[in-house]
Coordinates of C-alpha atoms in Angstrom, one line a residue:
X151 CA -10.5 -5.4 -14.9
X152 CA -9.9 -3.7 -18.0
X153 CA -11.8 -5.2 -20.7
X154 CA -10.8 -6.5 -23.7
X155 CA -7.3 -6.6 -22.2
X156 CA -6.0 -9.7 -22.9
X157 CA -6.5 -12.5 -25.5
X158 CA -5.1 -15.7 -24.4
X159 CA -4.3 -18.9 -26.5
X160 CA -5.7 -22.6 -25.3
X161 CA -2.0 -23.1 -24.0
X162 CA -1.9 -19.8 -22.2
X163 CA -5.4 -20.3 -20.9
X164 CA -4.8 -23.8 -19.2
X165 CA -1.4 -22.6 -17.7
X166 CA -2.4 -19.4 -16.4
X167 CA -5.4 -21.8 -14.9
X168 CA -3.3 -24.7 -13.2
X169 CA -0.2 -22.1 -12.1
X170 CA -1.8 -18.7 -11.0
X171 CA -5.7 -20.3 -10.0
X172 CA -9.3 -19.1 -11.0
X173 CA -8.4 -15.8 -9.6
X174 CA -6.5 -14.7 -12.6
X175 CA -9.0 -15.5 -15.2
X176 CA -10.3 -12.3 -14.4
X177 CA -7.9 -11.2 -17.4
X178 CA -9.6 -13.2 -19.6
X179 CA -12.6 -11.6 -19.3
X180 CA -14.8 -14.3 -18.0
X181 CA -18.3 -12.9 -18.0
X182 CA -18.9 -13.9 -13.8
X183 CA -16.3 -10.9 -13.6
X184 CA -18.1 -8.6 -15.8
X185 CA -20.8 -8.8 -13.6
X186 CA -19.4 -7.6 -10.2
X187 CA -19.9 -4.2 -9.3
X188 CA -18.4 -2.1 -6.2
X189 CA -15.7 -0.3 -4.8
X190 CA -13.0 -2.7 -4.9
X191 CA -11.1 -2.3 -8.5
X192 CA -9.0 -4.8 -10.3
X193 CA -6.9 -3.4 -12.9
X194 CA -4.9 -5.1 -15.8
X195 CA -1.3 -3.5 -15.6
X196 CA -0.8 -4.0 -19.5
X197 CA -3.6 -2.0 -21.0
X198 CA -3.0 0.3 -18.4
X199 CA 0.4 1.2 -19.4
X200 CA -0.6 1.6 -22.9
X201 CA -4.2 2.9 -22.5
X202 CA -5.5 5.9 -20.8
X203 CA -8.9 4.8 -21.1
X204 CA -9.3 2.1 -19.1
X205 CA -12.8 -0.2 -17.5
X206 CA -12.8 -1.2 -14.5
X207 CA -14.8 -4.2 -12.4
X208 CA -15.2 -4.2 -9.2
X209 CA -15.8 -5.8 -5.5
X210 CA -18.5 -5.4 -3.3
X211 CA -20.3 -6.8 -0.2
X212 CA -22.3 -8.0 -2.5
X213 CA -20.0 -10.4 -3.4
X214 CA -18.9 -11.4 0.5
X215 CA -16.6 -8.6 1.1
X216 CA -17.3 -7.8 4.4
X217 CA -17.3 -4.0 4.6
X218 CA -17.1 -1.3 1.4
X219 CA -14.1 0.1 3.0
X220 CA -10.5 -0.9 2.4
X221 CA -7.7 0.4 3.8
X222 CA -4.6 -2.3 3.0
X223 CA -4.0 -5.3 0.8
X224 CA -1.4 -7.8 0.2
X225 CA -1.0 -11.0 -1.4
X226 CA 0.3 -14.5 0.1
X227 CA 2.6 -16.9 -1.3
X228 CA -0.4 -19.0 -2.3
X229 CA -2.2 -16.8 -4.5
X230 CA -4.7 -15.7 -1.9
X231 CA -5.9 -11.9 -1.9
X232 CA -5.9 -10.3 1.7
X233 CA -8.0 -6.9 2.3
X234 CA -7.6 -5.2 5.3
X235 CA -11.2 -3.1 6.1
X236 CA -11.9 -0.1 8.1
X237 CA -14.3 -1.9 10.7
X238 CA -15.3 -4.8 8.9
X239 CA -12.0 -7.1 9.6
X240 CA -9.8 -8.8 7.4
X241 CA -10.7 -10.2 4.6
X242 CA -9.1 -13.5 2.4
X243 CA -10.1 -13.8 -1.2
X244 CA -9.7 -17.2 -2.8
X245 CA -11.0 -16.6 -6.5
X246 CA -14.1 -18.2 -5.5
X247 CA -15.2 -16.3 -2.4
X248 CA -14.5 -14.6 0.6
X249 CA -13.8 -15.4 4.2
X250 CA -13.6 -12.7 6.9
X251 CA -12.0 -12.7 10.2
X252 CA -13.5 -10.7 13.1
X253 CA -12.2 -10.1 16.3
X254 CA -13.9 -12.3 18.5
X255 CA -14.0 -11.6 22.4
X256 CA -14.2 -15.0 23.7
X257 CA -11.4 -16.7 21.4
X258 CA -7.9 -15.1 22.1
X259 CA -6.6 -17.2 18.6
X260 CA -8.8 -14.7 16.9
X261 CA -7.7 -11.6 15.3
X262 CA -7.1 -8.7 17.8
X263 CA -9.1 -6.1 16.1
X264 CA -11.4 -5.1 13.2
X265 CA -9.8 -2.0 11.7
X266 CA -6.8 -3.3 9.6
X267 CA -4.3 -0.6 8.4
X268 CA -1.3 -2.7 7.4
X269 CA -0.7 -6.1 5.9
X270 CA 2.5 -8.0 4.9
X271 CA 3.6 -11.7 4.6
X272 CA 7.4 -12.4 6.0
X273 CA 9.6 -14.8 4.5
X274 CA 8.4 -18.1 6.5
X275 CA 4.6 -17.2 5.1
X276 CA 3.3 -16.0 8.3
X277 CA 1.0 -13.0 7.6
X278 CA 1.8 -9.8 10.1
X279 CA -1.5 -7.6 10.4
X280 CA -1.1 -3.9 11.8
X281 CA -4.6 -2.6 13.2
X282 CA -5.5 0.8 14.6
X283 CA -5.8 0.7 18.6
X284 CA -5.8 -3.2 18.8
X285 CA -1.7 -3.7 18.4
X286 CA -0.3 -6.0 15.4
X287 CA -1.1 -9.8 14.7
X288 CA 0.4 -12.5 13.3
X289 CA -1.4 -14.9 11.3
X290 CA -0.5 -18.7 11.0
X291 CA -1.6 -20.2 7.7
X292 CA -1.3 -23.7 8.8
X293 CA -3.6 -23.4 12.1
X294 CA -6.1 -20.7 10.6
X295 CA -5.3 -18.7 14.2
X296 CA -3.4 -15.4 14.9
X297 CA -0.9 -14.4 17.4
X298 CA -1.6 -10.9 19.1
X299 CA 0.7 -8.7 20.7
X300 CA 0.1 -5.5 22.2
X301 CA 1.4 -2.6 24.6
X302 CA 2.4 -3.4 28.1
X303 CA 3.2 -0.4 30.0
X304 CA 6.4 -1.1 31.8
X305 CA 7.4 -4.1 29.7
X306 CA 10.0 -3.0 27.1
X307 CA 9.9 -6.1 25.6
X308 CA 6.1 -5.6 24.8
X309 CA 5.1 -4.1 21.1
X310 CA 5.7 -0.7 21.1
X311 CA 2.3 1.1 20.1
X312 CA -1.2 -0.5 19.4
X313 CA -1.7 1.6 16.0
X314 CA 0.7 0.1 13.5
X315 CA 0.3 1.9 10.3
X316 CA 3.4 0.2 8.6
X317 CA 4.8 -3.6 8.1
X318 CA 8.3 -3.6 6.2
X319 CA 10.2 -6.6 5.5
X320 CA 14.2 -6.2 5.5
X321 CA 16.6 -8.4 3.6
X322 CA 13.3 -11.1 3.1
X323 CA 13.8 -11.7 6.7
X324 CA 13.2 -9.3 9.5
X325 CA 10.3 -7.6 10.2
X326 CA 10.1 -3.9 10.9
X327 CA 7.0 -1.9 12.1
X328 CA 6.2 1.4 12.3
X329 CA 3.7 2.8 14.9
X330 CA 2.5 5.9 16.5
X331 CA 5.5 5.6 19.2
X332 CA 8.3 5.0 16.7
X333 CA 10.3 1.4 15.3
X334 CA 10.4 -1.6 16.2
X335 CA 11.5 -4.8 14.8
X336 CA 10.4 -8.3 15.9
X337 CA 13.2 -10.8 17.0
X338 CA 11.7 -14.1 16.4
X339 CA 13.9 -16.1 18.9
X340 CA 12.3 -15.1 22.1
X341 CA 9.1 -13.9 20.3
X342 CA 9.8 -10.6 21.4
X343 CA 10.2 -6.7 20.0
X344 CA 13.1 -4.6 19.5
X345 CA 12.6 -0.8 19.9
X346 CA 14.7 1.6 18.2
X347 CA 16.2 4.0 19.9
X348 CA 17.7 6.6 17.1
X349 CA 17.1 10.1 18.6
X350 CA 15.0 11.5 15.3
X351 CA 13.1 8.0 15.4
X352 CA 12.3 7.0 19.1
X353 CA 8.7 7.8 20.2
X354 CA 7.9 9.5 17.0
X355 CA 5.0 8.7 15.0
X356 CA 5.7 6.5 11.9
X357 CA 3.8 7.4 8.7
X358 CA 5.2 5.7 6.2
X359 CA 8.2 3.1 5.4
X360 CA 9.7 2.5 1.9
X361 CA 12.5 0.8 0.3
X362 CA 15.6 1.9 -0.9
X363 CA 18.0 1.4 -3.9
X364 CA 20.6 1.3 -1.2
X365 CA 21.0 -2.2 0.8
X366 CA 20.2 -1.8 4.2
X367 CA 19.0 1.8 4.1
X368 CA 15.2 2.9 3.9
X369 CA 13.1 6.0 4.0
X370 CA 11.3 6.7 6.7
X371 CA 8.4 9.8 7.1
X372 CA 7.1 11.0 10.0
X373 CA 4.4 14.1 11.0
X374 CA 6.6 16.5 8.7
X375 CA 10.3 15.0 7.9
X376 CA 11.8 12.2 6.2
X377 CA 14.8 10.1 7.3
X378 CA 17.0 8.3 5.3
X379 CA 17.7 5.5 7.5
X380 CA 19.9 2.8 8.2
X381 CA 18.4 -0.5 9.2
X382 CA 21.6 -2.2 9.7
X383 CA 23.5 0.1 12.5
X384 CA 20.4 2.2 13.7
X385 CA 22.0 5.5 12.0
X386 CA 19.5 8.0 10.5
X387 CA 22.0 9.5 8.3
X388 CA 20.0 12.2 6.6
X389 CA 16.7 14.2 7.1
X390 CA 14.4 15.8 4.8
X391 CA 13.8 19.0 5.0
X392 CA 16.8 19.9 6.5
X393 CA 18.4 23.0 8.0
X394 CA 19.9 24.7 5.0
X395 CA 16.3 24.3 3.0
X396 CA 14.7 27.8 2.4
X397 CA 11.2 27.8 3.7
X398 CA 9.4 26.9 1.0
X399 CA 11.0 23.7 0.5
X400 CA 9.4 22.6 4.2
X401 CA 7.1 20.2 4.0
X402 CA 3.8 21.8 6.1
X403 CA 1.5 18.3 6.6
X404 CA 2.2 14.6 7.7
X405 CA 3.6 12.5 5.3
X406 CA 1.5 9.6 4.2
X407 CA 3.5 7.9 1.5
X408 CA 7.0 7.6 0.3
X409 CA 8.3 6.1 -3.0
X410 CA 11.9 6.0 -4.4
X411 CA 11.6 5.5 -8.1
X412 CA 13.5 3.5 -10.5
X413 CA 15.6 6.6 -11.1
X414 CA 16.6 7.1 -8.0
X415 CA 14.0 10.0 -7.5
X416 CA 12.1 10.0 -4.2
X417 CA 8.3 11.2 -4.0
X418 CA 6.6 12.1 -1.1
X419 CA 2.5 12.2 -0.7
X420 CA 1.1 13.8 2.3
X421 CA -2.0 14.4 3.9
X422 CA -2.7 18.2 3.2
X423 CA 0.2 19.4 1.4
X424 CA 0.5 17.6 -2.0
X425 CA 3.2 15.8 -3.7
X426 CA 6.7 16.4 -3.1
X427 CA 10.2 15.1 -5.2
X428 CA 13.2 15.4 -3.5
X429 CA 15.2 17.6 -6.2
X430 CA 18.8 17.6 -4.0
X431 CA 20.0 15.4 -1.5
X432 CA 22.8 17.8 -0.6
X433 CA 20.4 20.8 0.1
X434 CA 17.0 19.1 0.6
X435 CA 15.1 21.1 -1.8
X436 CA 12.0 19.6 -3.1
X437 CA 9.4 20.3 -6.0
X438 CA 6.2 20.6 -4.9
X439 CA 3.4 19.7 -6.8
X440 CA -0.3 21.1 -5.1
X441 CA -4.0 21.4 -6.6
X442 CA -4.9 24.2 -8.8
X443 CA -8.6 24.5 -9.4
X444 CA -7.4 26.5 -13.0
X445 CA -5.7 23.4 -13.9
X446 CA -7.4 20.7 -15.5
X447 CA -4.3 18.2 -15.7
X448 CA -2.7 19.4 -12.5
X449 CA -3.0 17.3 -9.4
X450 CA -6.8 17.1 -8.0
X451 CA -6.1 17.0 -4.7
X452 CA -3.8 18.1 -1.9
X453 CA -4.7 14.5 0.0
X454 CA -2.0 11.9 -0.7
X455 CA -2.7 8.6 0.4
X456 CA -0.7 6.0 -1.9
X457 CA 2.1 5.9 -4.1
X458 CA 3.2 3.0 -6.8
X459 CA 5.6 2.8 -9.8
X460 CA 4.8 0.2 -12.4
X461 CA 6.8 -1.7 -14.8
X462 CA 6.4 0.9 -17.4
X463 CA 7.9 3.9 -15.2
X464 CA 4.4 5.2 -14.6
X465 CA 3.6 6.6 -10.9
X466 CA 0.4 5.5 -9.6
X467 CA -1.1 8.2 -7.1
X468 CA -4.6 7.5 -5.0
X469 CA -6.1 10.7 -3.6
X470 CA -9.1 11.8 -2.2
X471 CA -10.8 12.8 -4.7
X472 CA -9.2 10.3 -7.7
X473 CA -6.8 8.2 -9.4
X474 CA -3.9 9.7 -10.8
X475 CA -1.3 8.3 -13.4
X476 CA 2.0 10.3 -14.2
X477 CA 3.8 9.0 -17.1
X478 CA 7.7 8.8 -17.1
X479 CA 7.8 11.7 -19.8
X480 CA 5.8 14.0 -17.3
X481 CA 8.0 13.2 -14.3
X482 CA 10.8 15.7 -15.2
X483 CA 8.5 18.5 -16.5
X484 CA 8.3 21.3 -14.9
X485 CA 4.3 21.8 -14.8
X486 CA 3.6 18.0 -15.2
X487 CA 0.3 16.6 -16.5
X488 CA -1.4 14.4 -14.4
X489 CA -3.9 11.6 -16.1
X490 CA -7.6 11.8 -13.7
X491 CA -9.5 8.0 -13.2
X492 CA -12.9 9.6 -11.8
X493 CA -16.4 8.5 -11.0
X494 CA -18.7 9.9 -13.7
X495 CA -21.5 7.7 -13.5
X496 CA -20.5 4.9 -16.3
X497 CA -20.4 1.4 -14.3
X498 CA -17.0 0.7 -16.3
X499 CA -15.2 3.5 -14.4
X500 CA -14.4 4.2 -10.9
X501 CA -17.3 3.4 -8.6
X502 CA -15.8 5.6 -5.9
X503 CA -13.4 8.5 -5.8
X504 CA -11.5 8.5 -2.5
X505 CA -8.9 6.2 -2.7
X506 CA -6.8 4.7 -0.1
X507 CA -4.8 1.3 -1.0
X508 CA -2.8 0.5 -4.0
X509 CA -1.2 -3.4 -4.5
X510 CA 0.3 -4.9 -7.6
X511 CA 0.0 -8.7 -7.7
X512 CA 2.2 -11.1 -8.6
X513 CA 0.8 -11.2 -12.3
X514 CA 1.2 -7.7 -12.6
X515 CA -2.3 -6.6 -11.5
X516 CA -3.5 -3.8 -9.7
X517 CA -6.2 -4.0 -6.4
X518 CA -7.0 -0.6 -5.6
X519 CA -9.1 0.0 -2.5
X520 CA -11.6 3.0 -1.8
X521 CA -12.7 4.1 1.2
X522 CA -16.6 4.0 0.9
X523 CA -17.6 2.4 -2.3
X524 CA -19.9 4.5 -5.0
X525 CA -22.4 3.4 -6.6
X526 CA -23.7 -0.6 -7.1

C-alpha cells in the first residue's frame, strides 16, 4: 500500500465500503493497515504508475498468514484474496482475517497438499488449486470443501501430473493446466481430463502459459522454448527460438513467465538467462536483457519469476533480488533503464527482495508475494 495515495470524498468512501468490502479500505490509509509489517505487499496502482518513490504495507504471520512465503495469488468473484504458500497451505483473506486450508490426512475433502504454486477461479466460481507433487484441487465455495485429482498410472483420463505450475481459463470457460508432463484440459461432463497429444507439448514440462491477443491462441513456455499454440485445433503453429535463429538468440534457461503486452510484443522471463523480448516472428530473433554489475540502471538479476503490465503500460518484473519497473518509454530502448524497488531497512519499502508472485485485483491494487519475508 502506498501512503497518501488516495483522497476520497464521503460518497466515495461509502461506495467503496459497500461495493468492495473492508479489504479495499487500505486505499484510504486507515491506521490499522499502516501498522502491518511483513512480506506480503499491497500496492496502489495509481500512484505506482505516476511516482517512482512509493511506500509499501505488509502482511505477515503476525496478522494470521500461515507462512511468510507466498508463491501464488488470486482473487475470487466474492472479493476474497487467496494466497498459496510454500509449505503452509492455502490462505483466504476477507479483509479482516485469514482462514487457512491445510491437508488433513483423515479428511478426503481437505486440500490435497500444502505447497500451492498456481491458483485460478473458473467461470462457475470454483477455485482451482495447483500443487507441487499433490495434484490439483477444485474448491467448492458453497460447501467449503475440495475435490482432489491425481495422476493415476495407467489411467489416461486421470490427471496428467501431480505438479501443476500453470492454470489457464480459455474463453472464460474451459480450464487448462500446465504440468511437468504436458498440457491437459478439464472435461466437466464426465469429470475427467483430456491430455494434449501435440508432438511438441506432449510429455513436456510446461513452465508458463500466457494469453495472446489473438482469440484461441496462447503462448506456452517449456524448458528452453516457447510455442504459439492454438487451443481450438491442438496446433502449435510457431516455435521460438526456431531453426533460423542464430546461436545468440537461443534461450539458455528454463522459461519462467511470458507476457504479451498491449502492443503485441512478447516478453519472456527465464530462471537464469534474464529477460527476452521477441523482435521478429519470422526470424525468431530476441532482444536479451541480462544483469550487468557495472550498470546501476540495468536488470538486477537474471532470475525472472513474474511479469505483469499495468494500465499505464508499465511492465513489472519480479526477480530474485528486486521488484523492477520498465516504463513504456524505456521498453523500446536499446539499453533500457529499469526502476528498482528493494529492501533498504526502511519499514515502508520492500521487506524482502525475492519476488515470487504478483497479482492485480479488481480495484487495480497490486499484491506481491515474496519468498521468505524479510524484517518484521
